[in-house]
GROMACS .gro file of C-alpha atoms in nm:
model
  465
    1MET     CA    1   1.644   2.352   2.479
    2ARG     CA    2   1.806   2.063   2.659
    3THR     CA    3   2.160   1.940   2.610
    4SER     CA    4   2.196   1.561   2.591
    5LEU     CA    5   2.461   1.375   2.785
    6GLY     CA    6   2.784   1.371   2.592
    7ARG     CA    7   2.728   1.534   2.255
    8GLY     CA    8   2.425   1.690   2.089
    9ARG     CA    9   2.125   1.882   2.214
   10ILE     CA   10   1.752   1.822   2.239
   11TYR     CA   11   1.503   2.102   2.174
   12ARG     CA   12   1.143   2.162   2.072
   13ARG     CA   13   1.025   2.375   1.781
   14CYS     CA   14   0.714   2.434   1.572
   15GLY     CA   15   0.612   2.554   1.226
   16CYS     CA   16   0.437   2.874   1.329
   17ARG     CA   17   0.520   3.189   1.130
   18ASP     CA   18   0.521   3.558   1.212
   19THR     CA   19   0.352   3.840   1.021
   20GLN     CA   20   0.629   3.832   0.761
   21HIS     CA   21   0.582   3.454   0.708
   22HIS     CA   22   0.908   3.367   0.875
   23GLN     CA   23   0.912   3.049   1.082
   24LEU     CA   24   0.938   3.112   1.456
   25GLY     CA   25   1.100   2.773   1.517
   26ALA     CA   26   1.214   2.741   1.878
   27HIS     CA   27   1.113   3.100   1.961
   28CYS     CA   28   0.738   3.050   1.942
   29LEU     CA   29   0.561   3.168   2.261
   30TYR     CA   30   0.320   2.874   2.250
   31LEU     CA   31   0.609   2.642   2.322
   32LEU     CA   32   0.626   2.792   2.673
   33THR     CA   33   0.255   2.762   2.750
   34ASP     CA   34   0.145   2.448   2.561
   35SER     CA   35   0.342   2.127   2.623
   36GLN     CA   36   0.176   1.961   2.321
   37HIS     CA   37   0.273   2.234   2.079
   38GLY     CA   38   0.544   2.156   1.821
   39THR     CA   39   0.773   1.854   1.792
   40TRP     CA   40   1.101   1.749   1.947
   41ASN     CA   41   1.433   1.760   1.760
   42PHE     CA   42   1.799   1.690   1.811
   43ALA     CA   43   2.115   1.845   1.669
   44VAL     CA   44   2.469   1.713   1.686
   45ASP     CA   45   2.798   1.823   1.535
   46VAL     CA   46   2.981   1.557   1.335
   47PRO     CA   47   3.331   1.579   1.191
   48ALA     CA   48   3.371   1.606   0.814
   49PRO     CA   49   3.679   1.629   0.591
   50GLY     CA   50   3.824   1.974   0.653
   51HIS     CA   51   3.533   2.103   0.862
   52ARG     CA   52   3.251   2.013   1.097
   53THR     CA   53   2.885   1.990   1.007
   54THR     CA   54   2.568   1.985   1.214
   55VAL     CA   55   2.312   1.712   1.169
   56ARG     CA   56   1.956   1.809   1.267
   57ARG     CA   57   1.670   1.566   1.281
   58GLY     CA   58   1.316   1.640   1.403
   59GLY     CA   59   0.955   1.534   1.406
   60PHE     CA   60   0.974   1.327   1.726
   61PRO     CA   61   0.651   1.329   1.929
   62THR     CA   62   0.819   1.319   2.274
   63GLN     CA   63   1.141   1.424   2.432
   64ASP     CA   64   1.230   1.065   2.518
   65SER     CA   65   1.198   0.953   2.156
   66ALA     CA   66   1.426   1.237   2.046
   67GLU     CA   67   1.684   1.137   2.308
   68GLN     CA   68   1.670   0.774   2.200
   69ALA     CA   69   1.720   0.872   1.837
   70LEU     CA   70   2.019   1.086   1.933
   71GLY     CA   71   2.163   0.801   2.137
   72ARG     CA   72   2.132   0.557   1.844
   73PHE     CA   73   2.290   0.814   1.614
   74LEU     CA   74   2.593   0.853   1.843
   75GLU     CA   75   2.622   0.474   1.890
   76GLY     CA   76   2.623   0.429   1.514
   77GLU     CA   77   2.895   0.687   1.478
   78VAL     CA   78   3.110   0.503   1.729
   79GLY     CA   79   3.028   0.162   1.576
   80GLY     CA   80   3.107   0.272   1.223
   81TYR     CA   81   2.756   0.256   1.075
   82ASN     CA   82   2.496   0.513   0.987
   83ALA     CA   83   2.218   0.548   1.245
   84ASP     CA   84   2.060   0.856   1.095
   85PRO     CA   85   1.682   0.841   1.165
   86SER     CA   86   1.622   0.999   0.823
   87GLN     CA   87   1.815   0.725   0.645
   88THR     CA   88   1.607   0.561   0.373
   89VAL     CA   89   1.581   0.190   0.304
   90ALA     CA   90   1.760   0.241  -0.028
   91ALA     CA   91   2.057   0.413   0.139
   92TYR     CA   92   2.081   0.143   0.405
   93LEU     CA   93   2.064  -0.147   0.156
   94ASN     CA   94   2.334   0.006  -0.063
   95THR     CA   95   2.559   0.052   0.240
   96TRP     CA   96   2.482  -0.304   0.349
   97LEU     CA   97   2.584  -0.439   0.009
   98GLU     CA   98   2.915  -0.256   0.025
   99ALA     CA   99   2.991  -0.413   0.363
  100LYS     CA  100   2.886  -0.762   0.251
  101ALA     CA  101   3.108  -0.747  -0.056
  102LEU     CA  102   3.408  -0.789   0.177
  103VAL     CA  103   3.295  -1.121   0.326
  104LEU     CA  104   3.063  -1.297   0.078
  105LYS     CA  105   3.146  -1.502  -0.229
  106PRO     CA  106   3.104  -1.328  -0.566
  107THR     CA  107   2.816  -1.556  -0.665
  108THR     CA  108   2.625  -1.478  -0.346
  109MET     CA  109   2.692  -1.106  -0.389
  110ALA     CA  110   2.558  -1.116  -0.744
  111ARG     CA  111   2.233  -1.271  -0.623
  112TYR     CA  112   2.200  -1.023  -0.336
  113ARG     CA  113   2.270  -0.731  -0.568
  114ASP     CA  114   2.002  -0.841  -0.813
  115TYR     CA  115   1.737  -0.871  -0.543
  116VAL     CA  116   1.828  -0.537  -0.382
  117ARG     CA  117   1.842  -0.330  -0.699
  118ASN     CA  118   1.564  -0.496  -0.898
  119ASP     CA  119   1.308  -0.569  -0.624
  120LEU     CA  120   1.374  -0.428  -0.277
  121ILE     CA  121   1.479  -0.072  -0.358
  122PRO     CA  122   1.194  -0.014  -0.607
  123ALA     CA  123   0.946  -0.142  -0.347
  124PHE     CA  124   1.078   0.007  -0.020
  125GLY     CA  125   1.362   0.244  -0.115
  126GLY     CA  126   1.165   0.566  -0.054
  127LEU     CA  127   1.066   0.471   0.302
  128LYS     CA  128   1.271   0.568   0.602
  129LEU     CA  129   1.439   0.268   0.756
  130ASP     CA  130   1.276   0.333   1.092
  131GLN     CA  131   0.933   0.344   0.925
  132LEU     CA  132   0.960   0.012   0.742
  133ALA     CA  133   0.700  -0.220   0.893
  134HIS     CA  134   0.569  -0.571   0.851
  135ARG     CA  135   0.261  -0.442   0.667
  136HIS     CA  136   0.476  -0.295   0.390
  137ILE     CA  137   0.645  -0.629   0.333
  138SER     CA  138   0.313  -0.814   0.341
  139ALA     CA  139   0.165  -0.580   0.079
  140PHE     CA  140   0.474  -0.632  -0.140
  141VAL     CA  141   0.433  -1.010  -0.125
  142THR     CA  142   0.064  -0.988  -0.210
  143CYS     CA  143   0.132  -0.777  -0.518
  144GLN     CA  144   0.416  -1.000  -0.635
  145LEU     CA  145   0.210  -1.318  -0.603
  146ALA     CA  146  -0.080  -1.154  -0.787
  147ALA     CA  147   0.161  -1.064  -1.068
  148GLY     CA  148   0.262  -1.430  -1.103
  149ARG     CA  149   0.599  -1.418  -0.926
  150GLY     CA  150   0.736  -1.759  -0.833
  151HIS     CA  151   0.724  -1.862  -0.466
  152THR     CA  152   1.087  -1.976  -0.457
  153THR     CA  153   1.224  -1.656  -0.611
  154LEU     CA  154   1.009  -1.440  -0.388
  155TYR     CA  155   1.114  -1.635  -0.079
  156ARG     CA  156   1.482  -1.581  -0.159
  157CYS     CA  157   1.419  -1.212  -0.216
  158LEU     CA  158   1.257  -1.181   0.127
  159ALA     CA  159   1.540  -1.382   0.282
  160THR     CA  160   1.784  -1.122   0.148
  161LEU     CA  161   1.578  -0.843   0.304
  162SER     CA  162   1.557  -1.028   0.635
  163SER     CA  163   1.935  -1.078   0.637
  164ALA     CA  164   1.992  -0.705   0.580
  165LEU     CA  165   1.746  -0.601   0.851
  166GLY     CA  166   1.887  -0.861   1.087
  167ASP     CA  167   2.225  -0.691   1.064
  168ALA     CA  168   2.054  -0.361   1.148
  169VAL     CA  169   1.909  -0.519   1.463
  170ARG     CA  170   2.248  -0.660   1.565
  171GLN     CA  171   2.398  -0.312   1.522
  172HIS     CA  172   2.118  -0.165   1.739
  173ARG     CA  173   2.009   0.034   1.436
  174LEU     CA  174   1.657  -0.111   1.459
  175PRO     CA  175   1.477  -0.242   1.767
  176HIS     CA  176   1.340  -0.544   1.578
  177ASN     CA  177   1.341  -0.707   1.234
  178PRO     CA  178   1.026  -0.614   1.036
  179ALA     CA  179   1.081  -0.912   0.805
  180SER     CA  180   1.067  -1.162   1.091
  181PRO     CA  181   0.864  -1.378   1.115
  182PRO     CA  182   0.871  -1.426   0.738
  183VAL     CA  183   0.558  -1.336   0.545
  184LEU     CA  184   0.607  -1.624   0.302
  185ARG     CA  185   0.685  -1.975   0.416
  186ARG     CA  186   0.971  -2.164   0.261
  187PRO     CA  187   0.842  -2.357  -0.043
  188PRO     CA  188   0.872  -2.736  -0.013
  189ALA     CA  189   1.156  -2.897  -0.202
  190PRO     CA  190   1.044  -3.050  -0.533
  191GLU     CA  191   1.031  -3.427  -0.569
  192ARG     CA  192   1.358  -3.553  -0.712
  193ARG     CA  193   1.382  -3.828  -0.970
  194ILE     CA  194   1.700  -4.023  -0.895
  195TRP     CA  195   1.837  -4.274  -1.141
  196THR     CA  196   1.857  -4.639  -1.053
  197ALA     CA  197   2.191  -4.816  -1.083
  198GLU     CA  198   2.077  -4.973  -1.409
  199GLU     CA  199   1.982  -4.634  -1.555
  200ALA     CA  200   2.315  -4.485  -1.448
  201VAL     CA  201   2.506  -4.769  -1.617
  202ARG     CA  202   2.300  -4.730  -1.935
  203PHE     CA  203   2.374  -4.355  -1.940
  204LEU     CA  204   2.748  -4.399  -1.881
  205LEU     CA  205   2.782  -4.667  -2.149
  206TYR     CA  206   2.613  -4.440  -2.400
  207CYS     CA  207   2.831  -4.143  -2.296
  208HIS     CA  208   3.151  -4.337  -2.351
  209ARG     CA  209   3.039  -4.409  -2.708
  210ALA     CA  210   2.891  -4.066  -2.790
  211ASP     CA  211   3.121  -3.823  -2.601
  212PRO     CA  212   3.415  -3.985  -2.418
  213GLU     CA  213   3.545  -3.650  -2.290
  214ILE     CA  214   3.229  -3.558  -2.103
  215ALA     CA  215   3.182  -3.922  -1.995
  216ASP     CA  216   3.493  -3.895  -1.777
  217LEU     CA  217   3.336  -3.598  -1.597
  218PHE     CA  218   3.009  -3.783  -1.534
  219GLU     CA  219   3.199  -4.092  -1.414
  220PHE     CA  220   3.387  -3.864  -1.176
  221LEU     CA  221   3.072  -3.692  -1.043
  222ILE     CA  222   2.889  -4.018  -0.976
  223GLY     CA  223   3.193  -4.200  -0.838
  224THR     CA  224   3.292  -3.929  -0.587
  225GLY     CA  225   2.964  -3.750  -0.508
  226MET     CA  226   3.139  -3.414  -0.548
  227ARG     CA  227   2.953  -3.098  -0.637
  228LYS     CA  228   2.958  -2.972  -0.995
  229GLY     CA  229   3.163  -2.662  -0.915
  230GLU     CA  230   3.414  -2.864  -0.712
  231ALA     CA  231   3.472  -3.105  -1.001
  232LEU     CA  232   3.506  -2.826  -1.259
  233GLY     CA  233   3.746  -2.638  -1.030
  234LEU     CA  234   3.968  -2.941  -0.957
  235HIS     CA  235   4.338  -2.898  -1.044
  236TRP     CA  236   4.584  -3.172  -1.126
  237ASN     CA  237   4.803  -3.059  -0.835
  238ASP     CA  238   4.527  -3.173  -0.599
  239VAL     CA  239   4.495  -3.522  -0.753
  240HIS     CA  240   4.717  -3.800  -0.612
  241LEU     CA  241   4.639  -4.122  -0.797
  242THR     CA  242   4.916  -4.322  -0.630
  243GLU     CA  243   4.772  -4.250  -0.285
  244GLY     CA  244   4.414  -4.286  -0.410
  245VAL     CA  245   4.297  -3.944  -0.281
  246LEU     CA  246   4.226  -3.595  -0.407
  247TYR     CA  247   4.185  -3.268  -0.221
  248VAL     CA  248   3.899  -3.020  -0.264
  249ARG     CA  249   4.046  -2.671  -0.234
  250CYS     CA  250   3.839  -2.454  -0.468
  251THR     CA  251   3.526  -2.448  -0.681
  252LEU     CA  252   3.430  -2.300  -1.016
  253SER     CA  253   3.140  -2.055  -1.000
  254ALA     CA  254   2.950  -1.856  -1.262
  255ILE     CA  255   2.846  -1.498  -1.191
  256ASP     CA  256   2.535  -1.397  -1.383
  257ASN     CA  257   2.574  -1.723  -1.578
  258ASN     CA  258   2.855  -1.585  -1.795
  259HIS     CA  259   3.153  -1.477  -1.583
  260LEU     CA  260   3.354  -1.771  -1.446
  261VAL     CA  261   3.559  -1.734  -1.126
  262ILE     CA  262   3.750  -1.963  -0.891
  263THR     CA  263   3.617  -1.932  -0.534
  264ALA     CA  264   3.637  -2.117  -0.204
  265PRO     CA  265   3.427  -2.431  -0.146
  266LYS     CA  266   3.074  -2.403  -0.017
  267THR     CA  267   3.149  -2.470   0.352
  268ARG     CA  268   3.453  -2.519   0.573
  269SER     CA  269   3.389  -2.893   0.591
  270SER     CA  270   3.390  -2.906   0.210
  271ARG     CA  271   3.766  -2.842   0.212
  272ALA     CA  272   3.867  -3.203   0.268
  273TRP     CA  273   4.008  -3.507   0.093
  274VAL     CA  274   3.803  -3.748  -0.117
  275ALA     CA  275   3.890  -4.112  -0.183
  276ILE     CA  276   3.940  -4.226  -0.542
  277SER     CA  277   3.783  -4.555  -0.650
  278PRO     CA  278   3.936  -4.770  -0.928
  279ARG     CA  279   3.658  -4.664  -1.167
  280VAL     CA  280   3.724  -4.294  -1.097
  281ALA     CA  281   4.100  -4.348  -1.128
  282THR     CA  282   4.045  -4.498  -1.474
  283ALA     CA  283   3.846  -4.193  -1.579
  284LEU     CA  284   4.118  -3.958  -1.449
  285ARG     CA  285   4.394  -4.149  -1.630
  286HIS     CA  286   4.193  -4.141  -1.950
  287ARG     CA  287   4.144  -3.769  -1.902
  288ALA     CA  288   4.518  -3.715  -1.853
  289THR     CA  289   4.607  -3.901  -2.173
  290THR     CA  290   4.352  -3.717  -2.389
  291MET     CA  291   4.450  -3.364  -2.287
  292THR     CA  292   4.628  -3.194  -2.576
  293SER     CA  293   4.703  -2.842  -2.453
  294THR     CA  294   4.710  -2.651  -2.126
  295ARG     CA  295   4.765  -2.290  -2.033
  296GLY     CA  296   5.109  -2.233  -1.890
  297ASP     CA  297   5.055  -1.906  -1.705
  298PRO     CA  298   5.111  -1.987  -1.335
  299ASP     CA  299   4.922  -1.676  -1.227
  300ASP     CA  300   4.611  -1.785  -1.414
  301PRO     CA  301   4.373  -1.958  -1.168
  302PHE     CA  302   4.240  -2.173  -1.454
  303THR     CA  303   4.580  -2.327  -1.528
  304GLY     CA  304   4.596  -2.701  -1.465
  305LEU     CA  305   4.226  -2.780  -1.451
  306VAL     CA  306   4.139  -3.148  -1.477
  307PHE     CA  307   3.816  -3.094  -1.667
  308CYS     CA  308   3.852  -2.814  -1.919
  309ARG     CA  309   3.812  -2.732  -2.286
  310PRO     CA  310   4.075  -2.834  -2.543
  311ASP     CA  311   4.235  -2.489  -2.515
  312GLY     CA  312   4.261  -2.516  -2.136
  313ARG     CA  313   3.977  -2.277  -2.057
  314PRO     CA  314   3.724  -2.386  -1.795
  315ILE     CA  315   3.396  -2.555  -1.882
  316GLY     CA  316   3.090  -2.349  -1.796
  317PRO     CA  317   2.845  -2.513  -1.554
  318HIS     CA  318   2.558  -2.438  -1.792
  319HIS     CA  319   2.736  -2.633  -2.067
  320VAL     CA  320   2.759  -2.942  -1.844
  321LEU     CA  321   2.386  -2.921  -1.770
  322ASP     CA  322   2.299  -2.887  -2.138
  323ARG     CA  323   2.510  -3.190  -2.230
  324LEU     CA  324   2.357  -3.394  -1.947
  325HIS     CA  325   2.006  -3.322  -2.070
  326GLN     CA  326   2.097  -3.397  -2.431
  327LEU     CA  327   2.276  -3.723  -2.356
  328SER     CA  328   2.004  -3.835  -2.115
  329GLU     CA  329   1.743  -3.798  -2.385
  330GLU     CA  330   1.957  -3.987  -2.636
  331ALA     CA  331   2.031  -4.265  -2.387
  332GLY     CA  332   1.664  -4.303  -2.296
  333VAL     CA  333   1.695  -4.225  -1.923
  334PRO     CA  334   1.492  -3.972  -1.719
  335ARG     CA  335   1.600  -3.608  -1.728
  336ILE     CA  336   1.776  -3.495  -1.410
  337THR     CA  337   2.008  -3.216  -1.298
  338VAL     CA  338   2.383  -3.232  -1.247
  339HIS     CA  339   2.340  -3.203  -0.869
  340ASP     CA  340   2.117  -3.512  -0.882
  341LEU     CA  341   2.429  -3.713  -0.966
  342ARG     CA  342   2.552  -3.630  -0.616
  343HIS     CA  343   2.222  -3.758  -0.478
  344LEU     CA  344   2.267  -4.071  -0.689
  345ALA     CA  345   2.603  -4.139  -0.525
  346ALA     CA  346   2.448  -4.100  -0.181
  347THR     CA  347   2.150  -4.319  -0.270
  348ILE     CA  348   2.372  -4.604  -0.388
  349THR     CA  349   2.584  -4.600  -0.074
  350ILE     CA  350   2.296  -4.573   0.174
  351THR     CA  351   2.094  -4.843  -0.001
  352ALA     CA  352   2.399  -5.071   0.008
  353GLY     CA  353   2.408  -5.042   0.388
  354VAL     CA  354   2.695  -4.797   0.432
  355PRO     CA  355   2.651  -4.621   0.771
  356LEU     CA  356   2.503  -4.274   0.751
  357THR     CA  357   2.803  -4.122   0.931
  358VAL     CA  358   3.036  -4.254   0.661
  359VAL     CA  359   2.807  -4.123   0.387
  360SER     CA  360   2.798  -3.780   0.555
  361LYS     CA  361   3.178  -3.764   0.569
  362THR     CA  362   3.207  -3.880   0.208
  363LEU     CA  363   2.971  -3.606   0.090
  364ARG     CA  364   3.146  -3.360   0.325
  365HIS     CA  365   2.827  -3.230   0.480
  366SER     CA  366   2.874  -2.987   0.767
  367THR     CA  367   2.655  -3.193   1.005
  368LEU     CA  368   2.509  -3.542   1.015
  369SER     CA  369   2.158  -3.395   1.038
  370THR     CA  370   2.205  -3.239   0.694
  371THR     CA  371   2.255  -3.584   0.544
  372ALA     CA  372   1.962  -3.729   0.738
  373ASN     CA  373   1.728  -3.449   0.630
  374ILE     CA  374   1.820  -3.465   0.263
  375TYR     CA  375   1.798  -3.843   0.241
  376SER     CA  376   1.514  -3.898   0.487
  377HIS     CA  377   1.338  -4.130   0.240
  378LEU     CA  378   1.637  -4.362   0.254
  379THR     CA  379   1.680  -4.340   0.633
  380ARG     CA  380   1.315  -4.439   0.674
  381GLN     CA  381   1.389  -4.755   0.481
  382ALA     CA  382   1.686  -4.824   0.708
  383ALA     CA  383   1.464  -4.764   1.014
  384ARG     CA  384   1.215  -5.023   0.889
  385GLU     CA  385   1.496  -5.272   0.839
  386ALA     CA  386   1.617  -5.204   1.194
  387VAL     CA  387   1.282  -5.273   1.360
  388ASP     CA  388   1.232  -5.579   1.138
  389THR     CA  389   1.566  -5.708   1.261
  390ILE     CA  390   1.451  -5.665   1.622
  391ASP     CA  391   1.128  -5.850   1.541
  392ARG     CA  392   1.309  -6.142   1.377
  393THR     CA  393   1.554  -6.171   1.666
  394LEU     CA  394   1.284  -6.180   1.934
  395THR     CA  395   1.066  -6.421   1.735
  396GLY     CA  396   1.359  -6.655   1.681
  397ALA     CA  397   1.447  -6.651   2.051
  398GLU     CA  398   1.085  -6.717   2.144
  399THR     CA  399   1.063  -7.016   1.909
  400ALA     CA  400   1.386  -7.161   2.042
  401GLY     CA  401   1.259  -7.120   2.399
  402HIS     CA  402   0.953  -7.341   2.339
  403GLU     CA  403   1.175  -7.624   2.218
  404THR     CA  404   1.409  -7.614   2.520
  405SER     CA  405   1.313  -7.789   2.850
  406PHE     CA  406   1.370  -7.587   3.161
  407PRO     CA  407   1.575  -7.739   3.444
  408ALA     CA  408   1.401  -7.821   3.770
  409TRP     CA  409   1.518  -7.506   3.945
  410LEU     CA  410   1.376  -7.294   3.660
  411ARG     CA  411   1.033  -7.460   3.662
  412PRO     CA  412   0.749  -7.214   3.607
  413PRO     CA  413   0.572  -7.084   3.921
  414ARG     CA  414   0.248  -7.269   3.845
  415ASP     CA  415   0.418  -7.606   3.922
  416HIS     CA  416   0.513  -7.484   4.271
  417ILE     CA  417   0.160  -7.356   4.332
  418ARG     CA  418   0.015  -7.700   4.246
  419GLN     CA  419   0.254  -7.879   4.485
  420LEU     CA  420   0.181  -7.638   4.770
  421GLY     CA  421  -0.191  -7.686   4.712
  422GLU     CA  422  -0.158  -8.061   4.762
  423VAL     CA  423   0.035  -8.014   5.086
  424PHE     CA  424  -0.227  -7.777   5.232
  425ARG     CA  425  -0.505  -8.015   5.130
  426ARG     CA  426  -0.341  -8.294   5.328
  427LEU     CA  427  -0.284  -8.072   5.632
  428HIS     CA  428  -0.647  -7.959   5.652
  429SER     CA  429  -0.804  -8.300   5.594
  430PRO     CA  430  -0.951  -8.471   5.917
  431VAL     CA  431  -0.785  -8.776   6.074
  432PRO     CA  432  -0.946  -9.102   5.950
  433PRO     CA  433  -1.161  -9.275   6.224
  434ALA     CA  434  -0.988  -9.608   6.181
  435PHE     CA  435  -0.654  -9.450   6.238
  436SER     CA  436  -0.505  -9.538   6.579
  437ALA     CA  437  -0.238  -9.343   6.749
  438THR     CA  438  -0.086  -9.667   6.880
  439ALA     CA  439  -0.051  -9.985   6.678
  440SER     CA  440   0.097 -10.316   6.775
  441ARG     CA  441   0.305 -10.528   6.550
  442PRO     CA  442   0.157 -10.865   6.474
  443GLN     CA  443   0.295 -11.189   6.611
  444GLY     CA  444   0.400 -11.040   6.942
  445GLY     CA  445   0.621 -10.781   6.800
  446ARG     CA  446   0.709 -10.471   6.992
  447ALA     CA  447   0.444 -10.205   6.998
  448THR     CA  448   0.528  -9.874   6.831
  449THR     CA  449   0.368  -9.536   6.845
  450VAL     CA  450   0.259  -9.387   6.516
  451ARG     CA  451   0.171  -9.019   6.493
  452PRO     CA  452  -0.087  -8.892   6.254
  453PRO     CA  453   0.047  -8.694   5.955
  454TRP     CA  454   0.045  -8.335   6.084
  455PRO     CA  455  -0.305  -8.301   6.229
  456ARG     CA  456  -0.449  -7.960   6.314
  457THR     CA  457  -0.293  -7.795   6.617
  458HIS     CA  458  -0.604  -7.817   6.837
  459GLU     CA  459  -0.642  -8.189   6.746
  460ARG     CA  460  -0.282  -8.283   6.819
  461PRO     CA  461  -0.248  -8.468   7.157
  462LEU     CA  462  -0.050  -8.286   7.417
  463SER     CA  463   0.119  -8.601   7.550
  464HIS     CA  464   0.122  -8.974   7.507
  465GLY     CA  465   0.076  -9.184   7.822
   0.00000   0.00000   0.00000
């Protein structure tokens, strides 16, 4: 037996039995003579309400592995998490859900809870957490795909598992994440069908005739680019028509598609102000005049909603989607989702030439790259227009340059080369025979000496007598 540093002890035992079929445990004589006999174990006393209990874990092949397991167990006790090597995947996932319930939104928790209880625990719950390996996850994916499970749903299920195991790695509960790298790649985003401006106008005109109440909501969604939950969770206290702005402070979410709650916006950057256009202001004023009754309980989070039912209760997100599909079919426009109205707002602004940074701030994306990635098809069009602008500018400058005469000091080099060539040709040409170094003026004039035009050096006379 060996006592570990700090708390706990390390020892070796076996499963041999005596003549009365009692286990010898750590008292077997073979443990003294055979170093490979038996397995290593650890024991540690842990406090419990009203008493102390001893935790024993065994089956480790070496002494070092038993010491490492004891060390992780003690670290987990200090860190406030369970590092028991016998902990099952089911026990860990349930504990993980309890911890996440304190920091995650209710809608996210509902999705995590469904994946953990309906998929992950039935598949891996009986395994020990330390034994969960990549092969187990790969076999699970193969079986699910063979059963006809959708790629997107399965990918989100594995993402939940990877998030849980990632927390175990950060807590030093596991040495690595068995779900990383992911077994299933992220499915590509489906092709979106975005309305044109003409289709949007046709839809809105029909809505104002068929259902004026819901038409104000669709005018608001297209005119501001806000998310569906942000529009349904908007309160009149956050609308300031005189200043032309509204503030996004909360969002309406549906848990399990039936329980409505008011939660925080999607990201920190989503909590911001949004400008109100004249068209949106008209829809809000029409909405204010048509409201007949509101709930007066100040403690009710649904009191004072801009878009609500006649009795003041909130409108379910699924109801908005159903009405959009119904009215789209009646108006003769393509069927889209409510979130596609946000993409429509972005498409109109980017196509009109609004800078991408302004569009990103209007949509309240967390980063500019998010806007660029989502609307890459529109940014490619802007990139083509940019390089076409460069081409037109250079071509225009080149055409104007051909029509402009250069001044003498900007004459092209080839003109200077031609002039220098003529000078060198004259210098290297021989002196004509009839040329005389001395010539007399006619009619008795005074004789003058005329020098040849720069003869070669060896032909030039040294002196004139």
